[in-house]
Amino acid sequence: MAFWWPLLVLGFAFAICRFLLMLIPPNVPSIDVDTSDMVDDGNQTKENSFIYIPSRGRTPDKVQCYEPATMKYMGFFPALEPVEVKERVEQARKAQKIWAKSSFRQRRQFLRILLKYIIEHQELICELSSRDTGKTMVDASLGEIMTTCEKITWLLSEGERWLKPEYRSSGRSMLHKTSKVEFHPLGVIGAIVSWNYPFHNIFNPMLAAVFSGNSVVIKVSEHASWSGCFYFRIIQAALNVVGAPENLVDIITGFAETGEALVSSADKIIFVGSPGIGRMIMRNAAETLTPVTLELGGKDAFIVCEDVDVHHVAQVAVRAALQSSGQNCAGAERFYVHRGIYSSFVAEVVKIVKSVSVGPPLSGRYDMGALCLIEHSEKLQSLVIDALDKGAQIVARGSFGNLSEGAVDQFFPPTVIVNVNHSMKLMQEEAFGPIMPIMKFSSDEEAVKLANDSKYGLGCAVFSGSKRRAKEIASQLHIGVAAINDFASNYMCQSLPFGGVKHSGFGRFAGVEGLRACCLVKSVVEDRWWPYIKTMIPKPIQVSFENLFTAIIKFAFSLIGFALLQYPVSENSFEFQELLVEALYGLNVWDRLRAFANILKILTDYNSPASIKRAD
Ligand SMILES: *[C@@H]1O[C@H](CO)[C@@H](O)[C@H](O)[C@H]1NC(C)=O
Ligand SMILES: *[C@@H]1O[C@H](CO)[C@@H](O)[C@H](O)[C@H]1NC(C)=O
Ligand SMILES: *[C@@H]1O[C@H](CO)[C@@H](O)[C@H](O)[C@H]1NC(C)=O
């Protein structure tokens, strides 16, 4: 009794110490990142004084950068030649060999330094994203900052656990073995990322790759290269502080050729973009048998049953459609609303959308910003016109604020459309814009049928007062991501994988699956009680009644080993195998015991004159 007490006290003291340690702020160094050339101080320099004109600006060797919301020119980056890309990948490969030996402690310190910088520079990061893509500061905070901070904290707390060897069961014939899966870095991860969230789209693959011991080369989109090159400086500064090798992370700029060169030289490709380009990447990757993860967008359904709080769900619906001007791979693009609340839901959505003001996000308090791409509003317009031609009807649009001349085409008003059906392109093609087509349904079966009727299969959001009903609907959809009574919450749970089926692609990034997707998954089997018990090839056993006991032990050991018989095979080796299979895997325990007994008999008979006869 007495010696329990010190242990208890010790344990208690330990717990208190741990708690107190948690209160001490961790020692995380700060980094300095040069921003002098990135911040718009209002001074009109020669560079930013003119308006970007796409037809004149397009050059094959330069990636031209401009602010979509104002069309102000921001400069250019080189479009890398294939040989240059290969050179950069080689550098990254050298760096990876060193980084592969780094400790998780070092990797976590790298993450903490980044996290500290991000938290202290939220405004700067969002402003650069906003200038580069036209999104509002709030949209940037949600999609760039929060998602990235979630990812970093998840990796800090669970990353190592999911990369540690994982033990598995060994099965009946291999009882004496331990079997495990090891996760080794793959080498150089190549990521080709989209323009919609330039900060997060770089950090997302970079964090997973570097934390799992890889190097990474990221080709940023030609439509959002400017901010990416600044975000790169943050990463470099943090790598420097933890003593990581140079070139562990690289960011490259360019067009299709640059991307193709990356596909053919990296060890794995993560691609975020459209199905058309995804197909091209897969075709190129086939040449070198490079594995790919494809995240190709979606046409997500947003389903609303009649038993919901309409006021609340309407708010979520508008956020789901207008976040980042609707430029989200998992944005809500098709709204299916139960007949019973259809008119009140539409009325509520109309009210909200009419209050949305659209304008250049950094020069006023606007709810929604610009579109990132130049031709995009034309495409959205054509989808709307096609729908109107087929009988649809616009019931609400947001209003424009003070748009700068020359950038008017970069804006598209949020638009609510009713009387839509699946004959319209608006309900089939990914719009990637702030359009809300709303369609009625009468039964859950119909909602499922409509929502499932798409060539895409990324995500969905289902709303119902009954959680069970919402889950039942979501479970029937052929999709990779389902949010019950919420929108896009899956992406905030960074332990979860993200990705779709059908034309939305395959493979998963984010979560445990995404982290392990950066790994060479190696299965390893070894002896559990080495060297005492190891696999033996059963061989003739000298048996007499005196040493029957030893024989049984030996026999048992040989059974749990591979039941291959020693060369030259004996006459009854197949019979032995047959019995062994039955003894190990038989469904009936009595049959199994009988098989064991027969095996014993075969082994003990082995040295009888009858069986020796066979050889010669
Ligand atoms: C779609 O709606 C239009 C106009 O209301 C109608 O003519 C057409 O038949 C509908 N198509 C389908 C597939 O329901
Ligand atoms: C709109 O922009 C112009 C030019 O930048 C400026 O002169 C004008 O005052 C602005 N109007 C409002 C209402 O902000
Ligand atoms: C949904 O679509 C998939 C194929 O795209 C199909 O296999 C599945 O049966 C459909 N589910 C329902 C409930 O219609």
XYZ file of C-alpha atoms and ligand atoms in Angstrom:
658
model
C 0.000 0.000 0.000
C 2.654 2.461 1.051
C 4.661 2.489 -2.180
C 1.648 3.543 -4.251
C 1.646 6.968 -2.734
C 4.941 8.302 -4.088
C 3.929 7.088 -7.557
C 0.616 8.845 -7.349
C 2.213 12.047 -6.133
C 4.834 11.799 -8.878
C 2.188 11.332 -11.535
C 0.238 14.250 -10.205
C 3.308 16.448 -10.110
C 4.120 15.436 -13.660
C 0.636 16.421 -14.840
C 0.928 19.791 -13.140
C 4.366 20.377 -14.642
C 3.024 19.558 -18.084
C 0.225 22.014 -17.603
C 2.614 24.707 -16.396
C 4.932 24.045 -19.342
C 2.000 24.659 -21.674
C 1.674 28.141 -20.211
C 5.222 29.088 -21.157
C 5.166 30.597 -24.646
C 7.234 28.462 -27.023
C 10.427 29.981 -28.267
C 9.652 30.602 -31.917
C 12.006 32.872 -33.820
C 10.617 35.654 -35.976
C 11.567 36.061 -39.602
C 12.120 39.141 -41.692
C 10.610 39.186 -45.138
C 11.310 42.017 -47.515
C 8.052 43.558 -48.689
C 9.298 46.914 -49.881
C 8.607 46.180 -53.527
C 5.214 44.564 -52.914
C 3.258 47.109 -50.910
C 1.231 49.617 -52.866
C 2.145 52.868 -51.176
C -0.006 54.921 -53.508
C 3.029 56.349 -55.296
C 2.584 56.083 -58.997
C 5.814 54.593 -60.233
C 6.404 54.055 -63.909
C 5.574 50.398 -63.426
C 2.144 50.650 -61.893
C 0.971 53.739 -63.683
C -0.410 52.058 -66.730
C -3.375 49.862 -67.325
C -2.758 46.306 -68.457
C -4.063 45.516 -71.900
C -4.176 41.748 -72.342
C -3.867 41.624 -76.120
C -0.688 43.675 -75.917
C 0.569 42.138 -72.699
C 0.664 38.517 -73.779
C 4.172 37.304 -74.436
C 5.309 33.709 -74.525
C 8.421 34.229 -72.406
C 6.922 36.417 -69.688
C 4.141 35.925 -67.189
C 2.513 39.356 -66.987
C 0.879 40.282 -63.705
C -1.857 42.781 -63.136
C -4.485 43.573 -60.541
C -7.804 42.222 -61.786
C -9.843 44.768 -59.825
C -8.060 47.768 -61.301
C -6.085 46.318 -64.231
C -3.008 48.019 -62.840
C 0.136 46.408 -64.141
C 2.344 44.839 -61.476
C 5.301 43.482 -63.388
C 6.287 40.163 -64.870
C 8.041 36.915 -64.098
C 9.979 34.718 -66.512
C 8.208 31.765 -68.131
C 10.683 28.998 -67.390
C 12.025 26.831 -70.193
C 11.797 23.047 -69.748
C 15.571 22.756 -69.220
C 15.421 25.337 -66.462
C 12.587 23.460 -64.790
C 14.580 20.229 -64.883
C 17.541 22.030 -63.379
C 15.374 23.403 -60.550
C 13.929 19.943 -59.877
C 17.450 18.533 -59.704
C 18.375 21.150 -57.117
C 15.287 20.264 -55.122
C 16.206 16.590 -55.352
C 19.610 17.267 -53.822
C 18.031 19.268 -51.023
C 15.548 16.487 -50.318
C 18.312 13.945 -49.671
C 19.440 16.114 -46.772
C 15.966 17.041 -45.526
C 14.872 13.398 -45.462
C 17.122 13.012 -42.402
C 15.619 15.977 -40.547
C 13.756 15.365 -37.305
C 10.078 15.974 -36.768
C 11.150 18.484 -34.143
C 12.931 20.525 -36.803
C 9.991 20.226 -39.171
C 7.602 21.393 -36.464
C 9.796 24.372 -35.728
C 9.595 25.322 -39.413
C 5.808 25.159 -39.181
C 5.699 27.218 -35.992
C 7.818 29.955 -37.548
C 5.444 30.119 -40.489
C 2.408 30.146 -38.224
C 3.830 32.982 -36.169
C 4.566 35.012 -39.284
C 1.127 34.377 -40.748
C -0.681 35.423 -37.585
C 1.381 38.589 -37.313
C 0.997 39.478 -40.999
C -2.561 38.503 -41.824
C -3.348 41.845 -43.324
C -0.322 41.890 -45.595
C -0.928 38.331 -46.817
C -4.611 39.019 -47.497
C -3.888 42.311 -49.195
C -1.447 40.706 -51.606
C -3.911 37.909 -52.335
C -6.631 40.480 -52.835
C -4.543 42.532 -55.240
C -3.514 39.467 -57.196
C -6.950 37.839 -57.509
C -9.516 40.567 -56.854
C -11.067 38.908 -53.787
C -12.071 40.830 -50.664
C -10.009 40.852 -47.491
C -12.644 38.797 -45.661
C -12.746 36.210 -48.448
C -8.957 36.049 -48.299
C -8.949 35.662 -44.537
C -11.403 32.743 -44.712
C -9.871 30.931 -47.651
C -6.182 31.762 -47.299
C -5.412 32.377 -43.632
C -7.805 30.215 -41.634
C -7.456 27.156 -43.832
C -3.663 27.405 -43.735
C -3.524 27.951 -39.971
C -5.800 24.927 -39.500
C -3.499 22.858 -41.631
C -0.395 23.951 -39.757
C -1.864 23.310 -36.315
C -3.145 19.924 -37.433
C 0.303 18.965 -38.719
C 1.891 20.220 -35.505
C -0.333 18.110 -33.314
C -0.943 14.988 -35.418
C 1.425 15.017 -38.395
C 4.127 12.886 -36.825
C 1.642 10.328 -35.550
C 0.333 9.630 -39.043
C 3.813 9.292 -40.515
C 5.071 6.869 -37.874
C 5.164 3.198 -38.862
C 1.714 1.691 -38.523
C 1.461 -1.861 -37.246
C -1.011 -4.218 -38.910
C -2.192 -7.745 -38.172
C -0.087 -10.528 -39.597
C -2.667 -13.190 -40.424
C -2.756 -16.863 -39.472
C 0.247 -18.269 -41.265
C 2.425 -15.315 -40.234
C 1.536 -15.185 -36.545
C 5.196 -15.149 -35.626
C 5.808 -11.997 -37.682
C 5.182 -8.347 -37.104
C 3.947 -6.465 -40.106
C 3.927 -2.739 -40.492
C 3.620 0.069 -42.991
C 6.368 2.648 -43.174
C 5.990 6.072 -44.724
C 9.096 7.326 -46.476
C 9.339 10.553 -48.455
C 8.806 10.150 -52.197
C 11.416 12.691 -53.251
C 10.403 15.780 -55.192
C 6.707 16.578 -55.108
C 5.583 18.713 -58.041
C 2.487 20.816 -57.539
C 0.665 22.696 -60.248
C -1.832 24.898 -58.508
C -4.728 27.131 -59.414
C -5.053 30.867 -59.042
C -8.115 31.114 -56.827
C -6.284 31.068 -53.474
C -2.667 31.925 -54.281
C -1.484 31.731 -50.660
C -3.250 28.591 -49.510
C -2.720 26.773 -52.802
C 1.036 27.132 -52.335
C 1.092 26.402 -48.614
C -1.236 23.419 -48.811
C 0.992 21.106 -50.895
C 4.185 22.668 -49.521
C 3.302 21.937 -45.886
C 2.343 18.321 -46.516
C 5.364 17.668 -48.720
C 7.965 19.285 -46.480
C 6.526 17.846 -43.272
C 6.718 14.345 -44.711
C 10.364 14.835 -45.673
C 10.027 15.740 -49.340
C 11.121 18.723 -51.323
C 8.545 20.480 -53.432
C 8.524 22.477 -56.653
C 5.349 24.445 -57.190
C 4.270 25.926 -60.478
C 1.968 28.783 -59.663
C -0.756 29.800 -62.058
C 0.111 32.355 -64.695
C -2.965 34.221 -63.442
C -1.644 34.627 -59.900
C 2.141 34.564 -59.968
C 2.796 37.927 -58.407
C 1.710 37.221 -54.837
C 3.053 33.667 -55.039
C 6.534 34.974 -55.505
C 6.199 37.004 -52.322
C 4.749 34.097 -50.334
C 7.787 32.157 -51.485
C 10.020 34.606 -49.582
C 8.179 33.772 -46.348
C 8.854 30.080 -46.872
C 12.504 30.657 -47.740
C 13.069 32.808 -44.669
C 11.526 30.172 -42.391
C 13.534 27.358 -43.991
C 16.655 29.392 -43.484
C 16.064 29.812 -39.776
C 15.630 26.072 -39.169
C 18.736 25.309 -41.212
C 16.954 23.483 -43.998
C 18.877 23.029 -47.247
C 18.434 25.682 -49.904
C 16.075 24.797 -52.750
C 13.978 22.501 -50.588
C 10.988 24.512 -51.727
C 10.932 26.181 -55.098
C 8.326 28.182 -56.919
C 8.369 28.414 -60.669
C 6.423 30.578 -63.087
C 5.384 29.951 -66.630
C 2.782 28.432 -68.927
C 1.862 24.920 -70.100
C 5.411 24.036 -71.224
C 6.769 24.829 -67.778
C 4.111 22.636 -66.177
C 4.795 19.779 -68.603
C 8.481 19.826 -67.744
C 7.604 19.615 -64.063
C 5.290 16.652 -64.692
C 8.049 14.730 -66.423
C 10.697 15.393 -63.785
C 8.987 15.284 -60.376
C 8.286 12.072 -58.439
C 4.619 12.861 -57.904
C 2.271 15.510 -59.240
C -0.494 17.227 -57.339
C -2.671 19.190 -59.692
C -5.462 21.598 -58.831
C -7.292 22.965 -61.828
C -9.705 22.134 -64.632
C -10.581 18.672 -66.038
C -9.195 19.678 -69.454
C -5.721 20.429 -68.121
C -6.000 17.504 -65.709
C -6.411 15.155 -68.653
C -3.323 16.626 -70.339
C -1.295 16.237 -67.171
C -2.349 12.625 -66.776
C -1.399 11.933 -70.386
C 2.051 13.453 -69.845
C 2.484 11.683 -66.540
C 1.740 8.376 -68.277
C 5.033 8.700 -70.197
C 7.107 8.591 -67.030
C 4.523 6.673 -64.951
C 4.500 9.562 -62.509
C 1.665 9.235 -59.990
C -0.853 12.071 -59.991
C -3.444 13.491 -57.645
C -6.043 15.433 -59.592
C -8.391 17.913 -57.990
C -10.463 19.178 -60.869
C -13.263 21.264 -59.471
C -16.931 20.523 -59.118
C -20.520 21.506 -59.560
C -21.587 21.116 -55.956
C -25.218 20.764 -55.018
C -26.690 22.687 -52.106
C -29.837 20.882 -50.961
C -32.386 22.495 -48.657
C -35.240 20.454 -47.132
C -38.483 22.061 -45.987
C -37.775 21.573 -42.260
C -34.968 24.134 -41.959
C -34.641 27.627 -40.563
C -34.912 29.386 -43.931
C -33.444 32.648 -42.717
C -30.280 30.952 -41.480
C -29.799 28.628 -44.442
C -30.301 31.460 -46.939
C -27.367 33.291 -45.361
C -25.169 30.215 -45.624
C -26.307 29.672 -49.214
C -25.276 33.145 -50.315
C -21.871 32.822 -48.631
C -21.453 29.428 -50.303
C -22.084 30.982 -53.712
C -20.304 34.318 -53.364
C -17.200 33.462 -51.303
C -14.254 34.633 -53.401
C -16.709 35.706 -56.152
C -17.779 32.079 -56.474
C -14.276 31.001 -57.495
C -14.016 27.921 -55.267
C -13.521 24.345 -56.364
C -16.069 23.368 -53.742
C -18.367 26.372 -54.091
C -22.116 25.784 -54.194
C -23.189 25.933 -57.833
C -26.615 24.251 -57.910
C -29.319 24.976 -55.355
C -32.130 22.464 -54.847
C -34.849 23.663 -52.534
C -37.940 21.796 -51.340
C -41.220 22.964 -52.867
C -42.609 23.699 -49.378
C -40.169 26.533 -48.639
C -39.083 27.359 -52.162
C -40.690 30.787 -52.380
C -39.672 31.924 -48.919
C -36.121 30.695 -49.520
C -35.884 32.485 -52.863
C -37.318 35.655 -51.314
C -34.747 35.517 -48.531
C -31.855 34.920 -50.932
C -33.071 37.724 -53.205
C -33.117 40.100 -50.265
C -29.547 39.252 -49.293
C -28.133 39.278 -52.821
C -29.702 42.648 -53.604
C -27.806 44.075 -50.635
C -24.447 42.837 -51.934
C -22.230 45.545 -53.376
C -19.455 44.659 -55.750
C -16.306 46.664 -56.337
C -12.517 46.834 -56.142
C -11.958 45.316 -52.706
C -9.088 47.510 -51.589
C -10.721 50.846 -52.379
C -13.932 50.605 -50.421
C -15.993 48.336 -48.210
C -17.350 45.908 -50.754
C -19.001 42.560 -50.105
C -17.622 40.986 -53.206
C -14.595 41.661 -55.371
C -13.553 41.060 -58.946
C -13.134 37.940 -61.046
C -9.549 36.875 -61.447
C -9.477 35.927 -65.117
C -9.961 38.236 -68.042
C -12.412 36.277 -70.160
C -14.282 34.855 -67.213
C -17.209 37.284 -67.083
C -17.899 36.547 -70.757
C -18.132 32.860 -69.951
C -20.464 33.506 -67.021
C -22.571 35.752 -69.206
C -22.882 33.034 -71.845
C -24.028 30.527 -69.209
C -26.662 32.971 -68.019
C -27.825 33.764 -71.554
C -28.110 30.065 -72.388
C -30.272 29.593 -69.297
C -32.440 32.595 -70.088
C -32.918 31.331 -73.653
C -34.183 28.044 -72.246
C -36.730 29.677 -69.978
C -34.840 30.672 -66.836
C -35.410 33.970 -65.123
C -33.150 36.358 -63.205
C -34.787 37.428 -59.945
C -31.997 39.400 -58.301
C -28.582 40.855 -58.905
C -26.170 42.681 -56.652
C -25.060 46.202 -57.380
C -21.777 47.608 -58.642
C -19.875 50.201 -56.662
C -17.318 52.544 -58.090
C -15.530 50.455 -60.700
C -12.330 51.734 -62.188
C -12.455 52.375 -65.869
C -10.785 49.635 -67.857
C -11.608 47.016 -65.226
C -15.392 46.956 -65.653
C -15.262 43.592 -67.460
C -13.531 42.065 -64.449
C -16.692 42.256 -62.370
C -19.786 40.129 -62.477
C -22.769 40.902 -60.286
C -24.061 38.155 -57.999
C -27.070 36.738 -59.793
C -30.024 34.667 -58.602
C -31.717 32.624 -61.330
C -34.907 30.571 -61.053
C -36.908 28.337 -63.421
C -33.753 26.450 -64.211
C -33.426 22.791 -65.171
C -30.744 20.370 -66.221
C -31.111 21.130 -69.926
C -29.205 24.360 -69.226
C -25.429 24.598 -69.328
C -25.621 26.572 -66.100
C -26.671 23.357 -64.335
C -24.057 21.194 -66.063
C -20.817 23.129 -66.464
C -18.715 24.477 -63.673
C -19.381 28.220 -63.603
C -16.800 29.247 -60.989
C -18.690 32.480 -60.512
C -21.234 34.242 -58.292
C -24.362 32.717 -59.824
C -27.118 31.030 -57.809
C -29.433 28.888 -59.930
C -32.268 27.636 -57.708
C -34.446 24.645 -58.584
C -37.448 23.076 -56.830
C -37.770 19.482 -55.682
C -40.693 17.582 -54.212
C -39.175 14.507 -52.587
C -35.831 13.444 -51.197
C -35.518 10.876 -54.006
C -35.884 13.643 -56.544
C -33.303 15.795 -54.745
C -30.850 12.896 -54.782
C -31.513 12.201 -58.441
C -30.991 15.831 -59.418
C -27.916 16.373 -57.263
C -26.355 13.150 -58.514
C -27.006 14.069 -62.135
C -23.671 15.732 -62.838
C -20.430 14.767 -64.470
C -18.681 16.233 -61.430
C -18.555 14.635 -57.991
C -16.673 16.829 -55.563
C -18.907 17.942 -52.721
C -22.362 18.805 -51.477
C -24.119 20.560 -48.627
C -27.409 19.155 -47.318
C -29.664 21.041 -44.929
C -32.490 19.532 -42.938
C -33.926 19.945 -39.455
C -33.442 16.196 -39.161
C -29.763 15.334 -39.130
C -30.631 11.772 -40.096
C -32.511 12.858 -43.175
C -29.676 15.140 -44.301
C -27.148 12.345 -43.814
C -29.360 9.912 -45.686
C -29.508 12.252 -48.686
C -25.761 12.976 -48.634
C -24.889 9.286 -48.361
C -26.613 8.538 -51.663
C -24.624 11.064 -53.673
C -21.596 9.994 -55.656
C -19.201 12.597 -54.239
C -16.012 12.910 -52.193
C -16.988 15.571 -49.664
C -20.277 15.982 -47.808
C -21.241 18.735 -45.375
C -24.311 18.134 -43.230
C -26.178 21.310 -42.300
C -23.171 23.395 -43.187
C -21.117 24.523 -46.119
C -17.423 23.746 -46.705
C -16.842 22.875 -43.064
C -15.001 19.781 -44.300
C -12.154 21.900 -45.509
C -11.701 23.457 -42.098
C -11.279 19.979 -40.577
C -7.770 19.493 -41.858
C -7.565 15.913 -40.655
C -9.996 15.038 -43.462
C -9.057 14.176 -47.033
C -10.239 16.421 -49.846
C -11.029 15.320 -53.386
C -13.763 13.949 -55.587
C -14.871 11.350 -58.121
C -15.886 11.435 -61.780
C -14.681 14.590 -63.540
C -13.721 16.082 -60.198
C -10.619 13.900 -60.309
C -9.115 11.338 -57.969
C -6.586 10.962 -55.209
C -6.804 13.066 -52.089
C -4.946 16.025 -50.758
C -5.258 17.355 -47.216
C -5.789 15.169 -44.193
C -4.100 11.922 -43.305
C -4.606 10.619 -46.842
C -3.078 13.741 -48.380
C -0.075 13.604 -46.075
C 0.526 9.938 -46.790
C 0.029 10.606 -50.494
C 3.398 12.391 -50.362
C 4.961 9.155 -49.141
C 6.422 5.992 -50.489
C 4.258 3.497 -48.655
C 6.473 0.568 -47.791
C 5.279 -2.649 -46.197
C 7.783 -4.367 -43.935
C 7.578 -7.822 -42.355
C 9.971 -9.137 -39.741
C 10.215 -11.919 -37.152
C 8.434 -11.135 -33.929
C 10.688 -13.239 -31.677
C 13.898 -13.227 -33.704
C 16.116 -15.215 -33.453
C 14.177 -17.716 -31.372
C 11.362 -18.358 -33.754
C 11.842 -17.853 -37.438
C 10.431 -19.191 -40.636
C 11.619 -22.698 -41.270
C 11.082 -24.975 -44.123
C 9.536 -28.137 -42.753
C 11.781 -31.071 -43.243
C 11.716 -34.694 -42.267
C 11.626 -35.044 -38.548
C 13.066 -38.050 -36.802
C 10.228 -39.134 -34.643
C 10.036 -41.732 -32.011
C 7.665 -41.928 -29.115
C 10.419 -40.717 -26.825
C 10.865 -37.465 -28.647
C 7.264 -36.970 -29.704
C 7.056 -33.862 -27.575
C 10.045 -32.248 -29.301
C 8.574 -33.261 -32.614
C 5.317 -31.511 -31.881
C 7.121 -28.323 -30.885
C 9.272 -28.410 -33.996
C 6.286 -29.185 -36.113
C 4.386 -26.260 -34.671
C 7.269 -23.953 -35.467
C 7.554 -25.172 -38.987
C 3.828 -24.775 -39.472
C 3.879 -21.137 -38.593
C 6.651 -20.692 -41.110
C 6.199 -20.852 -44.837
C 4.963 -24.304 -45.552
C 7.301 -24.817 -48.429
C 8.915 -28.152 -48.360
C 12.591 -28.582 -48.741
C 14.009 -29.680 -52.081
C 13.818 -32.277 -53.403
C 10.075 -32.257 -52.776
C 8.708 -35.391 -51.367
C 5.832 -37.469 -52.580
C 3.306 -36.169 -50.113
C 4.240 -32.506 -50.157
C 1.080 -31.469 -51.967
C -1.030 -33.426 -49.548
C 0.807 -31.664 -46.775
C -0.032 -28.286 -48.331
C -3.684 -29.221 -48.708
C -3.908 -30.192 -45.062
C -2.052 -27.095 -44.007
C -4.527 -24.878 -45.866
C -7.416 -26.621 -44.200
C -5.797 -26.497 -40.775
C -5.135 -22.781 -41.059
C -8.211 -21.507 -42.827
C -10.972 -24.076 -42.328
C -14.301 -22.628 -41.200
C -15.085 -25.569 -38.940
C -12.848 -25.912 -35.921
C -13.218 -29.753 -35.870
C -12.100 -30.010 -39.480
C -9.146 -27.861 -38.641
C -8.154 -30.040 -35.715
C -8.497 -33.156 -37.857
C -6.272 -31.557 -40.480
C -3.683 -30.786 -37.803
C -3.755 -34.377 -36.658
C -3.288 -35.597 -40.218
C -0.361 -33.275 -40.720
C 1.238 -34.708 -37.628
C 0.686 -38.136 -39.039
C 2.303 -37.244 -42.362
C 5.314 -35.769 -40.656
C 5.748 -38.707 -38.328
C 5.299 -41.157 -41.207
C 7.869 -39.321 -43.180
C 10.784 -41.473 -42.215
C 8.950 -44.695 -42.581
C 10.394 -46.983 -45.247
C 7.337 -46.319 -47.434
C 8.094 -42.689 -47.922
C 11.812 -43.029 -48.317
C 11.295 -45.450 -51.199
C 10.075 -42.646 -53.450
C 13.336 -40.716 -53.999
C 15.213 -43.281 -56.018
C -36.394 22.851 -69.134
O -37.256 23.978 -69.077
C -37.712 24.398 -70.326
C -38.494 25.680 -70.135
O -39.277 25.651 -68.987
C -38.561 23.292 -70.947
O -39.010 23.674 -72.231
C -37.715 22.044 -71.056
O -38.502 20.966 -71.521
C -37.128 21.685 -69.725
N -36.200 20.574 -69.896
C -36.109 19.570 -69.026
C -35.101 18.541 -69.322
O -36.841 19.507 -68.068
C -15.249 56.958 -57.803
O -13.934 56.918 -58.317
C -13.510 58.121 -58.860
C -12.137 57.907 -59.492
O -11.316 57.095 -58.680
C -13.489 59.198 -57.769
O -13.129 60.414 -58.315
C -14.892 59.289 -57.166
O -14.891 60.205 -56.087
C -15.367 57.937 -56.674
N -16.734 58.029 -56.223
C -17.145 57.453 -55.106
C -18.597 57.611 -54.805
O -16.407 56.824 -54.374
C -25.350 8.426 -58.491
O -24.507 8.358 -59.621
C -23.636 7.232 -59.658
C -22.778 7.282 -60.882
O -22.453 8.548 -61.248
C -24.439 5.957 -59.644
O -23.565 4.865 -59.581
C -25.345 5.954 -58.441
O -26.164 4.812 -58.494
C -26.222 7.195 -58.414
N -26.972 7.191 -57.200
C -28.291 7.446 -57.171
C -28.939 7.364 -55.852
O -28.891 7.766 -58.174
